[in-house]
Each structure stands twice: as C-alpha cells, then as structure tokens.
mmCIF file of C-alpha atoms in Angstrom:
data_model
loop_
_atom_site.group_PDB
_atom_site.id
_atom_site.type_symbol
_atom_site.label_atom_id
_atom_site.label_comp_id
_atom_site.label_asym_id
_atom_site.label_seq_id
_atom_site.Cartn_x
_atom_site.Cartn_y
_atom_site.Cartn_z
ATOM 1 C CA UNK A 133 -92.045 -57.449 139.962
ATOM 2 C CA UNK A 134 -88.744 -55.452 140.370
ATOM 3 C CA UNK A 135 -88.830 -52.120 141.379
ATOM 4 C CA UNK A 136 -85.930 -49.237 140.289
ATOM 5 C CA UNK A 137 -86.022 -45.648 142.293
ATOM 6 C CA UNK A 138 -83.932 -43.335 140.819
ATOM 7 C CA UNK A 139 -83.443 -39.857 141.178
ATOM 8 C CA UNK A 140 -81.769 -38.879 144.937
ATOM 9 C CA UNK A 141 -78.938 -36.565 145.118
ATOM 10 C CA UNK A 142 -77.429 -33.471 147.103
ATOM 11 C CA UNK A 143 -80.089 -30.825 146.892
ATOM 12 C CA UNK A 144 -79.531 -27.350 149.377
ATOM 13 C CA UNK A 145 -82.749 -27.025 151.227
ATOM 14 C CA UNK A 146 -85.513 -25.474 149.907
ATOM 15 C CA UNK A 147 -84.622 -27.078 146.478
ATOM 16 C CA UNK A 148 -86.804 -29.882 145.119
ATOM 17 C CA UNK A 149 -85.628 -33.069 143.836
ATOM 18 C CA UNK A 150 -88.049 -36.103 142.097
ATOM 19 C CA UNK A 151 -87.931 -39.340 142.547
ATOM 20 C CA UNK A 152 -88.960 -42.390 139.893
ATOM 21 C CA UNK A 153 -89.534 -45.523 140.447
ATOM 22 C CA UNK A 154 -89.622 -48.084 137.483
ATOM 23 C CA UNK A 155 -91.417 -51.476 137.780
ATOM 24 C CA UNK A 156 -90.493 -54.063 135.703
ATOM 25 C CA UNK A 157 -94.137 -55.414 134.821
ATOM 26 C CA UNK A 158 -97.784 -53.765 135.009
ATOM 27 C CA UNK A 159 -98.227 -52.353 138.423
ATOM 28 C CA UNK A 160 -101.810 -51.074 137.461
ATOM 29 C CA UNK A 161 -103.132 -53.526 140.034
ATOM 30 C CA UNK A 162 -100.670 -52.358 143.020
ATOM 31 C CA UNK A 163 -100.841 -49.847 145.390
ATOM 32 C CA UNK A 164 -97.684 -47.903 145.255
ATOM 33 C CA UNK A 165 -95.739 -46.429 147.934
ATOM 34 C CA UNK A 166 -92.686 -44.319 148.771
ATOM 35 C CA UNK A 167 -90.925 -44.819 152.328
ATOM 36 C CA UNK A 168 -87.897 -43.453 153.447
ATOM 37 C CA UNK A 169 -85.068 -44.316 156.339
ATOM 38 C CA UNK A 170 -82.581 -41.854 158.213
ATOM 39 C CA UNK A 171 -79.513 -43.171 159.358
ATOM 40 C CA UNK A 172 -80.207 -44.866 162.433
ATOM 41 C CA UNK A 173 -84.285 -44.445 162.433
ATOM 42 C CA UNK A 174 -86.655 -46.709 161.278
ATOM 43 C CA UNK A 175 -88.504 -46.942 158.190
ATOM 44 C CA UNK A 176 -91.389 -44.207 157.197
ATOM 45 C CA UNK A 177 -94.237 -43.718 155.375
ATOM 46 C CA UNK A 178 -93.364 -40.750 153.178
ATOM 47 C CA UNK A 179 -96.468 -41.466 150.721
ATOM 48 C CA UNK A 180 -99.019 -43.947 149.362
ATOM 49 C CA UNK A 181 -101.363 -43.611 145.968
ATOM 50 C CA UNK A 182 -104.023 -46.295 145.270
ATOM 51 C CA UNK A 183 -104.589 -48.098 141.574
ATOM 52 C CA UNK A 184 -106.816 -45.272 140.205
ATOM 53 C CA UNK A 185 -104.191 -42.368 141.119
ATOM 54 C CA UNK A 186 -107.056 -40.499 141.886
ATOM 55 C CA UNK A 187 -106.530 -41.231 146.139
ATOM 56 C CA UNK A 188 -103.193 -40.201 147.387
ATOM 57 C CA UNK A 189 -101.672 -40.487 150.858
ATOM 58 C CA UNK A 190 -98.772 -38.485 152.845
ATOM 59 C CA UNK A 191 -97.447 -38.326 156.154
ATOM 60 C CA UNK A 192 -97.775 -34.727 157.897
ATOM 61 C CA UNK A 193 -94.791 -33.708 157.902
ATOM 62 C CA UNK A 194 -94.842 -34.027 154.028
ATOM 63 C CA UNK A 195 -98.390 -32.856 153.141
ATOM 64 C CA UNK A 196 -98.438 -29.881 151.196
ATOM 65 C CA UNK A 197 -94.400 -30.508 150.028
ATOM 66 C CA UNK A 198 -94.620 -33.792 148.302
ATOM 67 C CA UNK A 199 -96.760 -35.430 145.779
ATOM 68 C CA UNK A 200 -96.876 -38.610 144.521
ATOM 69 C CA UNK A 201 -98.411 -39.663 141.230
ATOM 70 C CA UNK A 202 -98.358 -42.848 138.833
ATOM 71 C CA UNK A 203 -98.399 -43.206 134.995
ATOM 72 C CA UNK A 204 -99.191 -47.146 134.869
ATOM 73 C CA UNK A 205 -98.535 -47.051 130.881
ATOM 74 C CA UNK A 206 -95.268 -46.758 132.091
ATOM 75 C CA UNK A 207 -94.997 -48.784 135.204
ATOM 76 C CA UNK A 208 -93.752 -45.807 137.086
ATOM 77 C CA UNK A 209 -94.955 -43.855 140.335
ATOM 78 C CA UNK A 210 -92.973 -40.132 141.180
ATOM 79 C CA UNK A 211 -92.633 -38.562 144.111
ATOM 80 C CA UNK A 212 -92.069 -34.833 143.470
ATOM 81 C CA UNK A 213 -90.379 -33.415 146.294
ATOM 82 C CA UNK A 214 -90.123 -29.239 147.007
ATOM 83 C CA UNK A 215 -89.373 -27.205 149.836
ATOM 84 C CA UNK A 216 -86.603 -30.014 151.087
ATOM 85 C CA UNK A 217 -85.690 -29.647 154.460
ATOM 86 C CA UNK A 218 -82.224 -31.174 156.231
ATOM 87 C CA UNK A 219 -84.731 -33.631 158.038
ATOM 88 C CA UNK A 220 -85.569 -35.056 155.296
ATOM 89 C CA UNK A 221 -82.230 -36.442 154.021
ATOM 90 C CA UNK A 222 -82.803 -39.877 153.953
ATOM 91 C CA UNK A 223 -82.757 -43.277 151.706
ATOM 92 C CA UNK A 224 -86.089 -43.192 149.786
ATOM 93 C CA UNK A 225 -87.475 -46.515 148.947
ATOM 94 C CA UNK A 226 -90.247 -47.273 146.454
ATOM 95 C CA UNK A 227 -92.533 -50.143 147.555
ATOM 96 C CA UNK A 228 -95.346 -52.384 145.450
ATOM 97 C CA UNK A 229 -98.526 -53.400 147.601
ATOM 98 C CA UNK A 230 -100.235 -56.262 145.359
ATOM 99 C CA UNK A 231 -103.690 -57.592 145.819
ATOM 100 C CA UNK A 232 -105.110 -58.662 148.850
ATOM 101 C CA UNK A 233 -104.164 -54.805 150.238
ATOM 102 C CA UNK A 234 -102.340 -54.382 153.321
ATOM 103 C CA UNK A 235 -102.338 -50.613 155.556
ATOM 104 C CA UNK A 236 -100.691 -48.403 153.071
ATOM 105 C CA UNK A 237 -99.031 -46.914 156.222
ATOM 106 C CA UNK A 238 -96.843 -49.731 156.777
ATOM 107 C CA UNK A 239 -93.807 -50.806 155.432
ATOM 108 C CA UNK A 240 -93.974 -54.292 156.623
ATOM 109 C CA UNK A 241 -97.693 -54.246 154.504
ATOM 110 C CA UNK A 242 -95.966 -54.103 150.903
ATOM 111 C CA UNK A 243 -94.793 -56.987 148.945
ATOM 112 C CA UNK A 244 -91.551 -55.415 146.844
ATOM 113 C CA UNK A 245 -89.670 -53.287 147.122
ATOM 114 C CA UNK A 246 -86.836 -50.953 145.045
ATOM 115 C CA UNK A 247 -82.942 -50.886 146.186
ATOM 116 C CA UNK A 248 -83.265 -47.311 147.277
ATOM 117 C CA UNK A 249 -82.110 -43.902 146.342
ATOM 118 C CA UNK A 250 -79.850 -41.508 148.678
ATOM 119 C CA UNK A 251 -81.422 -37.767 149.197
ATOM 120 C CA UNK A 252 -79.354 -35.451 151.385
ATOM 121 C CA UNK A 253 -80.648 -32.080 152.157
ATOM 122 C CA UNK A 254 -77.960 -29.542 153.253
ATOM 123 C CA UNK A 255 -78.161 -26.542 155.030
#
C-alpha cells in the first residue's frame, strides 16, 4: 500500500493545522500511525489508532492537543492538531502497521510509510 500525508504548513503557535493521510488500498486491517522528525532528532511517536478506531494512542507531550482518527471507507487516518507549539515543527510522517502487529510505539514496527509533510510552528 502507498501512503500520501498531506496537509503541513506555516501555522503561528497556538493555531491548529490537520493532517491526512491517503492509502492507496483498504487499510481497515492496519494499524495506523503518525510519527514525526525534527531536524536533527530522531523519529517519534506522535500517535497510533488500532483497526476499530475505537483505541487511540499519543505521546505525552501531545495528549490532550492532538487526535487521531480513521475513516477506512476512505482509506484515510487524520491527525487534528491544536494548540501548536514551536516544538512541534517537524516532518510528520504517516505510517501503515499490517498484520502480524508490531509496538505501535515504534517506528521501526510499521511496514509503510507516507513521503512526509513539513509543519513549522512559529513564534
């Protein structure tokens, strides 16, 4: 399956920007992910949701900011994204975690993966 994010940009902080990522098959079987990379840090878990939709996962720093969700009649996942912050300018990658499941929480776990979209978060 290919993966397309889509939707990164210049956003002030405090602003909100979303994020889609289009698959080009059914991804009703595949955990879904989002991940992100700063210039010159490593890859991050930003945010994981299961099959169902109905179990979603974030890393702390984005709880309560960011939500993920899925529409798999459409073969997309979105990560809505509010209360930006200059830390989190970054690259924001989409990821596709097919069956047998790996640790949502790692990059290295999922098995595609989009090109990436740019988000910068001024100040």
């Amino acid at each position: 399956v290919q993966l397309q994010a889509s939707g990164g940009g210049l956003v002030q902080a405090g602003g909100s920007l979303r994020l889609s990522c289009t698959a080009s098959g059914p991804t009703v079987t595949y955990g879904m992910g989002w991940f992100r990379q700063a210039p010159g840090k490593e890859r991050e878990f930003v945010a994981a949701i299961k099959t169902s939709s109905h179990s979603t996962y974030y890393a702390g720093s984005m709880q309560g900011r960011f939500t993920i969700s899925r529409d798999n009649t459409r073969n997309t996942v979105n990560l809505q994204m509010n209360s930006l912050r200059p830390e989190d300018t970054a690259v924001y990658y989409c990821a596709a975690d097919h069956p047998p499941y790996g640790s949502r929480w790692y990059w290295s776990e999922y098995d595609y993966w989009g090109q990436g979209t740019e988000v910068t978060v001024s100040s």
